[in-house]
Coordinates of C-alpha atoms in Angstrom, one line a residue:
Chain A
X1 CA 114.3 83.5 101.1
X2 CA 113.2 81.1 103.8
X3 CA 109.5 81.0 103.1
X4 CA 106.7 82.2 100.9
X5 CA 105.6 84.7 103.5
X6 CA 108.8 86.8 103.5
X7 CA 108.8 89.6 101.0
X8 CA 111.8 91.5 102.4
X9 CA 115.4 90.9 103.2
X10 CA 115.3 89.6 106.8
X11 CA 118.2 88.3 108.9
X12 CA 116.4 85.0 109.8
X13 CA 112.9 83.6 109.2
X14 CA 111.2 80.3 110.0
X15 CA 108.6 78.5 107.8
X16 CA 105.2 80.0 107.2
X17 CA 103.3 77.9 109.7
X18 CA 105.7 78.8 112.6
X19 CA 105.5 82.4 111.7
X20 CA 101.8 82.5 111.8
X21 CA 101.7 80.7 115.1
X22 CA 104.4 83.0 116.5
X23 CA 102.6 86.2 115.5
X24 CA 99.4 84.9 117.1
X25 CA 101.2 84.1 120.4
X26 CA 103.0 87.4 120.4
X27 CA 100.0 89.5 119.8
X28 CA 97.8 87.5 122.2
X29 CA 100.5 87.9 125.0
X30 CA 101.3 91.6 124.3
X31 CA 97.7 92.7 124.0
X32 CA 97.0 91.1 127.4
X33 CA 99.3 93.7 128.8
X34 CA 96.9 96.4 127.8
X35 CA 94.2 95.7 130.4
X36 CA 97.0 95.1 133.0
X37 CA 98.6 98.5 132.4
X38 CA 95.1 100.1 132.2
X39 CA 94.4 98.7 135.6
X40 CA 97.9 99.5 137.0
X41 CA 97.6 103.0 135.7
X42 CA 94.5 103.7 137.8
X43 CA 95.4 101.6 140.8
X44 CA 99.0 102.8 141.2
X45 CA 98.1 106.4 140.5
X46 CA 95.3 106.1 143.0
X47 CA 97.7 104.9 145.7
X48 CA 100.2 107.6 144.8
X49 CA 97.4 110.2 145.3
X50 CA 96.3 108.6 148.7
X51 CA 93.1 107.0 147.4
X52 CA 92.2 103.4 146.5
X53 CA 91.5 103.6 142.8
X54 CA 88.9 101.3 141.3
X55 CA 87.9 98.6 143.8
X56 CA 84.3 97.7 143.1
X57 CA 84.3 95.4 140.1
X58 CA 85.7 91.9 141.0
X59 CA 88.3 91.2 143.7
X60 CA 90.4 94.4 144.3
X61 CA 88.7 96.0 141.3
X62 CA 90.6 93.7 139.0
X63 CA 87.6 93.3 136.6
X64 CA 87.4 97.1 136.0
X65 CA 89.0 97.0 132.5
X66 CA 86.4 94.5 131.3
X67 CA 83.7 96.7 132.7
X68 CA 85.2 99.7 130.9
X69 CA 85.5 97.9 127.6
X70 CA 81.9 96.5 127.8
X71 CA 80.7 100.1 128.5
X72 CA 82.5 101.4 125.5
X73 CA 81.3 98.6 123.3
X74 CA 77.7 99.2 124.2
X75 CA 77.8 103.0 123.8
X76 CA 76.4 104.9 120.8
X77 CA 78.7 106.0 118.0
X78 CA 77.8 109.6 117.3
X79 CA 78.9 111.7 114.4
X80 CA 78.6 115.5 114.4
X81 CA 76.8 117.1 111.4
X82 CA 79.9 118.9 110.3
X83 CA 82.1 115.8 110.4
X84 CA 83.4 113.6 107.5
X85 CA 82.0 110.3 108.6
X86 CA 84.2 107.8 106.6
X87 CA 87.4 109.5 107.7
X88 CA 86.2 109.7 111.3
X89 CA 85.7 105.9 111.2
X90 CA 89.1 105.3 109.4
X91 CA 91.3 107.4 111.7
X92 CA 91.2 105.2 114.8
X93 CA 91.9 102.2 112.6
X94 CA 95.1 103.9 111.4
X95 CA 96.1 104.5 115.0
X96 CA 95.6 101.0 116.2
X97 CA 97.2 99.4 113.1
X98 CA 100.3 101.5 113.3
X99 CA 100.5 100.8 117.1
X100 CA 100.2 97.1 116.8
X101 CA 102.5 96.6 113.8
X102 CA 105.6 97.7 115.8
X103 CA 105.2 94.8 118.3
X104 CA 106.3 92.5 115.5
X105 CA 110.0 93.4 115.8
X106 CA 110.3 93.4 119.6
X107 CA 112.7 90.6 120.5
X108 CA 111.6 88.6 123.6
X109 CA 114.4 86.1 123.3
X110 CA 117.2 84.8 121.0
X111 CA 117.0 82.2 118.4
X112 CA 116.7 78.7 119.9
X113 CA 116.3 80.0 123.5
X114 CA 113.2 77.8 123.9
X115 CA 114.6 75.0 121.8
X116 CA 114.1 74.4 118.1
X117 CA 115.3 76.8 115.5
X118 CA 112.7 79.4 116.4
X119 CA 113.5 83.0 117.2
X120 CA 111.4 84.5 120.1
X121 CA 110.4 87.5 118.1
X122 CA 108.0 88.4 115.3
X123 CA 110.6 89.1 112.7
X124 CA 114.1 90.3 112.6
X125 CA 114.1 92.8 109.8
X126 CA 117.4 94.1 108.4
X127 CA 116.3 97.8 108.8
X128 CA 115.4 97.0 112.5
X129 CA 114.5 100.1 114.3
X130 CA 113.6 102.0 111.2
X131 CA 110.6 99.7 110.9
X132 CA 109.4 101.1 114.2
X133 CA 109.9 104.6 113.0
X134 CA 108.1 104.0 109.8
X135 CA 105.0 102.8 111.6
X136 CA 105.5 105.6 114.1
X137 CA 105.4 108.1 111.2
X138 CA 102.1 106.5 109.9
X139 CA 100.6 106.7 113.3
X140 CA 100.7 110.6 113.0
X141 CA 97.7 110.3 110.7
X142 CA 95.4 108.8 113.4
X143 CA 95.0 111.9 115.6
X144 CA 95.5 114.3 112.7
X145 CA 92.7 112.9 110.5
X146 CA 90.5 112.1 113.5
X147 CA 90.6 115.6 114.8
X148 CA 90.2 117.2 111.4
X149 CA 87.3 115.0 110.2
X150 CA 85.4 115.6 113.5
X151 CA 84.5 119.1 112.3
X152 CA 84.9 120.7 115.7
X153 CA 87.2 123.4 116.8
X154 CA 88.5 121.6 119.8
X155 CA 89.2 118.4 117.9
X156 CA 90.9 120.4 115.2
X157 CA 93.2 122.3 117.6
X158 CA 94.0 119.1 119.4
X159 CA 94.9 117.3 116.2
X160 CA 97.1 120.2 115.0
X161 CA 98.9 120.1 118.4
X162 CA 99.3 116.3 118.1
X163 CA 100.9 116.6 114.6
X164 CA 103.3 119.4 115.6
X165 CA 104.3 117.6 118.8
X166 CA 104.7 114.1 117.2
X167 CA 106.9 115.5 114.4
X168 CA 109.1 117.6 116.8
X169 CA 109.8 114.7 119.2
X170 CA 110.2 112.1 116.4
X171 CA 113.4 114.0 115.4
X172 CA 114.9 114.0 118.8
X173 CA 113.9 110.4 119.3
X174 CA 115.6 109.2 116.1
X175 CA 118.8 111.1 116.9
X176 CA 118.9 109.8 120.4
X177 CA 119.1 106.2 119.1
X178 CA 122.1 107.0 116.8
X179 CA 124.5 106.4 119.7
X180 CA 123.0 103.0 120.4
X181 CA 123.1 102.0 116.7
X182 CA 126.7 103.2 116.3
X183 CA 127.8 101.4 119.5
X184 CA 126.1 98.2 118.4
X185 CA 127.1 98.5 114.7
X186 CA 123.7 97.1 113.6
X187 CA 120.2 98.3 113.1
X188 CA 118.7 94.9 113.9
X189 CA 117.0 94.8 117.3
X190 CA 118.2 91.2 117.9
X191 CA 121.7 92.3 117.0
X192 CA 121.5 95.3 119.4
X193 CA 120.4 93.1 122.3
X194 CA 123.2 90.6 121.5
X195 CA 125.7 93.5 121.8
X196 CA 124.5 94.2 125.3
X197 CA 125.6 90.9 126.8
X198 CA 128.5 92.6 128.7
X199 CA 127.0 95.9 129.6
X200 CA 123.5 97.4 129.0
X201 CA 123.5 100.5 126.8
X202 CA 121.8 102.5 129.5
X203 CA 125.2 103.0 131.1
X204 CA 127.4 104.3 128.2
X205 CA 124.3 105.8 126.4
X206 CA 122.7 107.5 129.5
X207 CA 122.1 110.7 127.6
X208 CA 120.5 108.9 124.7
X209 CA 118.4 106.9 127.2
X210 CA 117.1 110.1 128.9
X211 CA 116.3 111.8 125.6
X212 CA 114.6 108.6 124.2
X213 CA 112.4 108.2 127.3
X214 CA 111.4 111.9 127.4
X215 CA 110.6 111.9 123.7
X216 CA 108.8 108.6 124.2
X217 CA 106.5 110.2 126.7
X218 CA 105.8 113.0 124.2
X219 CA 105.2 110.5 121.4
X220 CA 102.6 108.6 123.4
X221 CA 100.9 111.8 124.6
X222 CA 101.4 110.9 128.2
X223 CA 100.9 113.3 131.0
X224 CA 103.6 115.9 131.1
X225 CA 103.1 116.2 127.3
X226 CA 99.4 115.3 126.9
X227 CA 98.6 118.7 125.2
X228 CA 96.8 117.2 122.2
X229 CA 94.0 116.2 124.7
X230 CA 94.5 118.8 127.4
X231 CA 91.1 118.7 129.0
X232 CA 91.5 122.0 130.7
X233 CA 91.9 123.9 127.4
X234 CA 90.6 121.6 124.6
X235 CA 87.8 119.5 126.3
X236 CA 89.4 116.3 125.1
X237 CA 91.4 117.4 122.1
X238 CA 91.1 115.3 119.0
X239 CA 89.0 112.8 120.9
X240 CA 86.3 115.3 121.7
X241 CA 83.7 114.0 119.2
X242 CA 84.6 110.4 119.6
X243 CA 82.5 108.0 121.6
X244 CA 81.9 104.3 122.0
X245 CA 84.5 101.8 120.6
X246 CA 86.0 104.3 118.2
X247 CA 87.2 106.2 121.3
X248 CA 88.1 102.9 122.8
X249 CA 90.2 102.1 119.7
X250 CA 92.2 105.4 120.1
X251 CA 92.5 104.7 123.8
X252 CA 93.8 101.2 123.2
X253 CA 96.2 102.5 120.5
X254 CA 97.6 104.9 123.1
X255 CA 98.2 102.1 125.6
X256 CA 99.7 99.8 122.9
X257 CA 102.1 102.7 122.0
X258 CA 103.1 102.9 125.6
X259 CA 103.8 99.2 125.7
X260 CA 105.8 99.5 122.5
X261 CA 107.9 102.3 123.8
X262 CA 108.6 100.5 127.0
X263 CA 109.5 97.4 125.0
X264 CA 111.9 99.5 122.8
X265 CA 113.5 101.0 125.9
X266 CA 114.0 97.5 127.2
X267 CA 115.4 96.3 124.0
X268 CA 117.7 99.2 123.1
X269 CA 118.9 100.3 126.6
X270 CA 118.0 97.8 129.3
X271 CA 119.7 94.7 127.8
X272 CA 116.6 93.0 126.4
X273 CA 116.5 89.3 127.4
X274 CA 119.9 89.4 129.3
X275 CA 119.5 88.7 133.0
X276 CA 120.6 86.2 135.6
X277 CA 119.5 82.6 135.4
X278 CA 119.3 80.2 132.5
X279 CA 118.8 81.4 128.9
X280 CA 115.2 80.2 128.8
X281 CA 114.2 82.9 131.3
X282 CA 114.9 85.6 128.6
X283 CA 111.3 86.4 127.7
X284 CA 110.5 86.7 131.4
X285 CA 113.2 89.3 131.9
X286 CA 112.0 91.3 128.9
X287 CA 108.4 91.4 130.3
X288 CA 109.7 92.3 133.8
X289 CA 111.8 95.2 132.4
X290 CA 108.9 96.3 130.3
X291 CA 106.8 96.5 133.4
X292 CA 109.5 98.5 135.2
X293 CA 109.4 101.1 132.4
X294 CA 105.6 101.0 132.4
X295 CA 105.6 101.7 136.1
X296 CA 107.8 104.7 135.3
X297 CA 105.1 105.9 132.9
X298 CA 102.5 105.7 135.6
X299 CA 104.8 107.3 138.2
X300 CA 105.5 110.3 136.0
X301 CA 101.8 110.7 135.2
X302 CA 101.0 110.9 138.9
X303 CA 104.0 113.3 139.6
X304 CA 104.3 115.8 136.8
X305 CA 102.0 118.7 135.9
X306 CA 101.3 119.4 132.3
X307 CA 103.7 121.6 130.4
X308 CA 102.6 124.8 128.5
X309 CA 102.7 124.4 124.8
X310 CA 105.6 126.8 124.1
X311 CA 107.5 125.0 126.9
X312 CA 106.9 121.7 125.2
X313 CA 108.2 123.0 121.9
X314 CA 111.3 124.6 123.5
X315 CA 112.0 121.3 125.3
X316 CA 111.8 119.4 122.0
X317 CA 113.8 121.7 119.8
X318 CA 116.1 123.5 122.1
X319 CA 117.0 120.9 124.7
X320 CA 116.4 117.3 123.5
X321 CA 117.5 117.8 119.9
X322 CA 120.9 119.5 120.7
X323 CA 121.4 116.9 123.5
X324 CA 120.7 114.0 121.1
X325 CA 122.9 115.5 118.4
X326 CA 125.8 116.0 120.9
X327 CA 125.3 112.5 122.1
X328 CA 125.5 111.1 118.6
X329 CA 128.6 113.2 117.9
X330 CA 130.5 112.2 121.0
X331 CA 129.6 108.5 120.5
X332 CA 130.8 108.7 116.9
X333 CA 134.1 110.1 118.0
X334 CA 134.5 107.4 120.7
X335 CA 133.5 104.6 118.3
X336 CA 136.2 105.8 115.8
X337 CA 138.9 106.3 118.5
X338 CA 138.4 103.1 120.4
Chain B
X1 CA 105.8 84.3 92.9
X2 CA 102.1 84.9 92.9
X3 CA 101.9 86.8 96.2
X4 CA 104.5 89.3 94.9
X5 CA 102.6 89.8 91.7
X6 CA 99.3 90.4 93.5
X7 CA 101.1 92.8 95.8
X8 CA 102.8 94.5 92.9
X9 CA 99.5 95.2 91.1
X10 CA 97.7 96.3 94.2
X11 CA 100.5 98.7 95.0
X12 CA 100.8 99.9 91.4
X13 CA 97.1 100.6 91.2
X14 CA 97.2 102.4 94.5
X15 CA 100.1 104.5 93.4
X16 CA 98.4 105.5 90.2
X17 CA 95.1 106.2 91.9
X18 CA 96.9 108.3 94.5
X19 CA 98.7 110.3 91.9
X20 CA 95.5 110.9 89.9
X21 CA 93.8 111.9 93.1
X22 CA 96.3 114.6 93.8
X23 CA 95.5 116.3 90.5
X24 CA 91.7 115.6 90.3
X25 CA 90.5 116.2 93.8
X26 CA 89.2 119.7 94.5
X27 CA 89.7 119.9 98.2
X28 CA 93.4 120.4 98.9
X29 CA 93.2 118.4 102.1
X30 CA 92.1 115.3 100.2
X31 CA 94.8 116.0 97.6
X32 CA 97.5 115.8 100.2
X33 CA 95.9 112.6 101.6
X34 CA 96.0 111.2 98.0
X35 CA 99.7 112.1 97.8
X36 CA 100.3 110.4 101.1
X37 CA 98.6 107.2 99.9
X38 CA 100.6 107.4 96.7
X39 CA 103.9 107.7 98.7
X40 CA 102.9 104.7 100.8
X41 CA 102.1 102.7 97.7
X42 CA 105.6 103.6 96.3
X43 CA 107.1 102.4 99.5
X44 CA 105.4 99.0 99.0
X45 CA 106.9 98.9 95.5
X46 CA 110.3 99.7 97.0
X47 CA 109.8 96.8 99.4
X48 CA 109.1 94.5 96.4
X49 CA 112.4 95.6 94.9
X50 CA 114.2 94.5 98.1
X51 CA 115.0 98.1 99.0
X52 CA 113.9 98.1 102.6
X53 CA 115.9 101.1 103.7
X54 CA 114.6 103.2 100.9
X55 CA 111.0 102.1 101.7
X56 CA 111.4 102.9 105.4
X57 CA 113.0 106.3 104.6
X58 CA 110.2 107.0 102.1
X59 CA 107.6 106.4 104.8
X60 CA 109.5 108.2 107.7
X61 CA 110.5 111.2 105.7
X62 CA 107.8 111.7 103.0
X63 CA 104.6 109.9 104.0
X64 CA 105.3 110.7 107.7
X65 CA 107.0 114.1 108.4
X66 CA 106.6 116.0 105.1
X67 CA 103.0 115.0 104.3
X68 CA 101.9 115.7 107.9
X69 CA 103.4 119.2 107.6
X70 CA 101.5 119.7 104.3
X71 CA 98.3 118.5 106.0
X72 CA 99.1 120.8 108.9
X73 CA 99.3 123.8 106.6
X74 CA 96.4 122.9 104.4
X75 CA 94.2 122.3 107.4
X76 CA 95.0 125.7 108.9
X77 CA 94.5 127.5 105.7
X78 CA 91.1 125.8 105.5
X79 CA 89.6 123.2 103.2
X80 CA 88.5 125.2 100.2
X81 CA 86.3 123.2 98.0
X82 CA 86.8 125.5 95.0
X83 CA 90.4 126.6 94.7
X84 CA 90.7 130.2 93.5
X85 CA 91.3 130.6 89.8
X86 CA 94.9 131.7 89.0
X87 CA 95.9 134.7 87.1
X88 CA 96.9 132.5 84.1
X89 CA 95.1 133.5 80.9
X90 CA 93.8 131.6 77.9
X91 CA 97.3 131.1 76.5
X92 CA 98.5 129.2 79.6
X93 CA 95.3 127.0 79.5
X94 CA 96.0 126.0 76.0
X95 CA 99.8 125.6 76.4
X96 CA 99.5 123.4 79.5
X97 CA 98.5 120.2 77.7
X98 CA 101.3 120.7 75.2
X99 CA 104.0 121.0 77.9
X100 CA 102.4 118.1 79.8
X101 CA 102.6 115.9 76.7
X102 CA 106.2 117.0 76.0
X103 CA 107.3 116.0 79.5
X104 CA 105.5 112.7 79.3
X105 CA 107.3 111.9 76.0
X106 CA 110.6 113.0 77.4
X107 CA 110.3 110.8 80.5
X108 CA 109.2 107.8 78.3
X109 CA 112.2 108.2 76.1
X110 CA 114.5 108.5 79.1
X111 CA 113.0 105.4 80.8
X112 CA 113.0 103.3 77.7
X113 CA 116.4 104.4 76.7
X114 CA 118.3 103.6 79.9
X115 CA 117.3 101.1 82.5
X116 CA 115.0 98.7 80.7
X117 CA 117.7 96.5 79.5
X118 CA 118.2 95.2 83.0
X119 CA 114.5 94.7 83.6
X120 CA 113.4 91.5 81.8
X121 CA 111.3 88.7 83.2
X122 CA 114.2 87.5 85.4
X123 CA 114.9 90.9 86.9
X124 CA 118.3 92.2 87.7
X125 CA 120.8 90.1 89.6
X126 CA 120.3 90.5 93.4
X127 CA 123.5 90.6 95.4
X128 CA 123.3 89.7 99.1
X129 CA 123.1 92.9 101.2
X130 CA 121.8 94.9 98.3
X131 CA 120.0 98.0 99.5
X132 CA 121.0 97.4 103.1
X133 CA 121.6 100.5 105.2
X134 CA 125.2 99.7 105.5
X135 CA 125.7 99.4 101.8
X136 CA 123.8 102.6 101.1
X137 CA 125.8 104.5 103.7
X138 CA 129.1 103.2 102.2
X139 CA 128.1 104.2 98.7
X140 CA 127.0 107.7 99.9
X141 CA 130.3 108.4 101.6
X142 CA 132.6 107.0 98.9
X143 CA 131.3 106.8 95.4
X144 CA 128.6 109.5 95.8
X145 CA 130.3 111.7 98.3
X146 CA 130.1 115.0 96.3
X147 CA 126.4 114.7 95.3
X148 CA 125.6 113.7 98.9
X149 CA 127.4 116.8 100.4
X150 CA 125.9 119.0 97.7
X151 CA 122.4 117.9 98.6
X152 CA 123.1 118.4 102.3
X153 CA 124.4 121.9 101.5
X154 CA 121.4 122.7 99.4
X155 CA 119.0 121.6 102.2
X156 CA 120.9 123.8 104.6
X157 CA 120.6 126.8 102.3
X158 CA 116.9 126.0 101.9
X159 CA 116.3 125.8 105.6
X160 CA 118.2 129.1 106.3
X161 CA 116.4 130.7 103.4
X162 CA 113.0 129.7 104.7
X163 CA 113.7 131.2 108.1
X164 CA 115.1 134.4 106.6
X165 CA 112.0 134.8 104.4
X166 CA 109.6 134.2 107.2
X167 CA 111.4 136.8 109.4
X168 CA 111.4 139.4 106.6
X169 CA 107.7 139.1 106.2
X170 CA 107.4 140.0 109.9
X171 CA 105.8 136.6 110.6
X172 CA 107.9 135.4 113.5
X173 CA 108.9 138.4 115.6
X174 CA 106.0 138.1 118.0
X175 CA 107.1 134.6 118.8
X176 CA 110.4 135.8 120.3
X177 CA 108.8 137.1 123.5
X178 CA 107.8 134.1 125.5
X179 CA 104.1 133.9 126.4
X180 CA 103.0 136.6 124.1
X181 CA 99.8 136.1 122.2
X182 CA 100.0 135.3 118.5
X183 CA 98.7 138.0 116.2
X184 CA 95.0 138.1 115.1
X185 CA 95.9 137.0 111.6
X186 CA 97.5 133.8 112.8
X187 CA 94.3 132.2 114.0
X188 CA 93.2 129.0 112.2
X189 CA 90.6 129.7 109.6
X190 CA 88.5 126.7 110.6
X191 CA 85.2 127.2 109.0
X192 CA 84.0 123.6 108.7
X193 CA 84.5 121.6 105.6
X194 CA 81.5 119.5 105.1

């Protein structure tokens, strides 16, 4: 083991000091994307709907996220009489913890790309993508407990929808990645990016890519699949009884999840740090590709109407799951034959 | 290492507390939550044993999917603070501790009798790649092929059986017509739980 901070079998780890520094930088940089995407979400969607979007706070409305956060911070936390207060406080924390933890395995660059024997990623765990799925599984508890403990019918129905939806699409999401994992021959995200030097996996694994992106939209409760918080039916779903920064925490967790999904799409299908120019530009390419996927998220939000609940479940179980299974099967045959 | 020891005791205490909570807590919703925390603590113990794949599988399958489905069902059925008394009579109440003690003794004998020789202060020898997904997959498809296939067959039978049972009870027919309303008895019994 490389250092005292490593409890698990990892492919490569630096000393403890470098690791702490690295994690601070990664989280500082990635969490800065949250206000940017928050702003882009409203600005880009505004333009797509022939309006300006927020333009009052700061130049071109660029200070709007700060105003939003200040508003949330200064608002009252309220708890319904029928609620379970400690669990209502705990649930958003579960969401944000699970969301942020996944950022640790996103590779922004290879080992030694910026000089020194330092990998430009949090940690390269041997179970790779399974780490992301483990924290994805824990994030189910956020909406579920939040909605249940609110003690309100709307919250309860929203949280039940969230649980059913997340579980359904998690299956399709996992299966859609089998093709990538078999082609790369490794679970490690750094290894998977290495394998994409010649050709990005989006070309041979186009079916897996589509299934993963659609399931990713569902996992993050984004618009065509935002049934857990469908405001026309459920007020605000599991968020109904939340206010102030607890609501803000859920909101932030949702955006961190979107960033994580786009980072995973970049890593698994879009070639990660590979791109023209010198090697040192790797992290720039990762960020650029992430923003391209994030733009897709906003674009879809402005374009698609919300699905009906039975349509959502049919899509998950009758379309995405068979497609992903077929993709895994065909890839397995091709990997064995070639 | 000190860190590992601290982590071990924290996880062990959490696992025991979670297991106790499952049995002691009255509200089934909290029982399931206690079970989930127990499973997460077990995953931490697996991590300390350098079994990352098992730990991740434990979280994804049990703490994630299975426990969320349990919560789903328990939440819909309603958080009953006093579970209904079973049909079991006085004989069962008196025999239960006896059987419990018998199982505890049995497990103790089994554990002490087999694996403990390898667990001394040094721990078992750790080969490189031990517990990696690749190694587990290879073992499952060579040395343990028959148990592996038997387990998958068993799971298939269980899944098909669950569907057949649900259909026989006339629980799922109304779902076949798209857009039809679910029956009046399938509404959530959400009565508040404070």
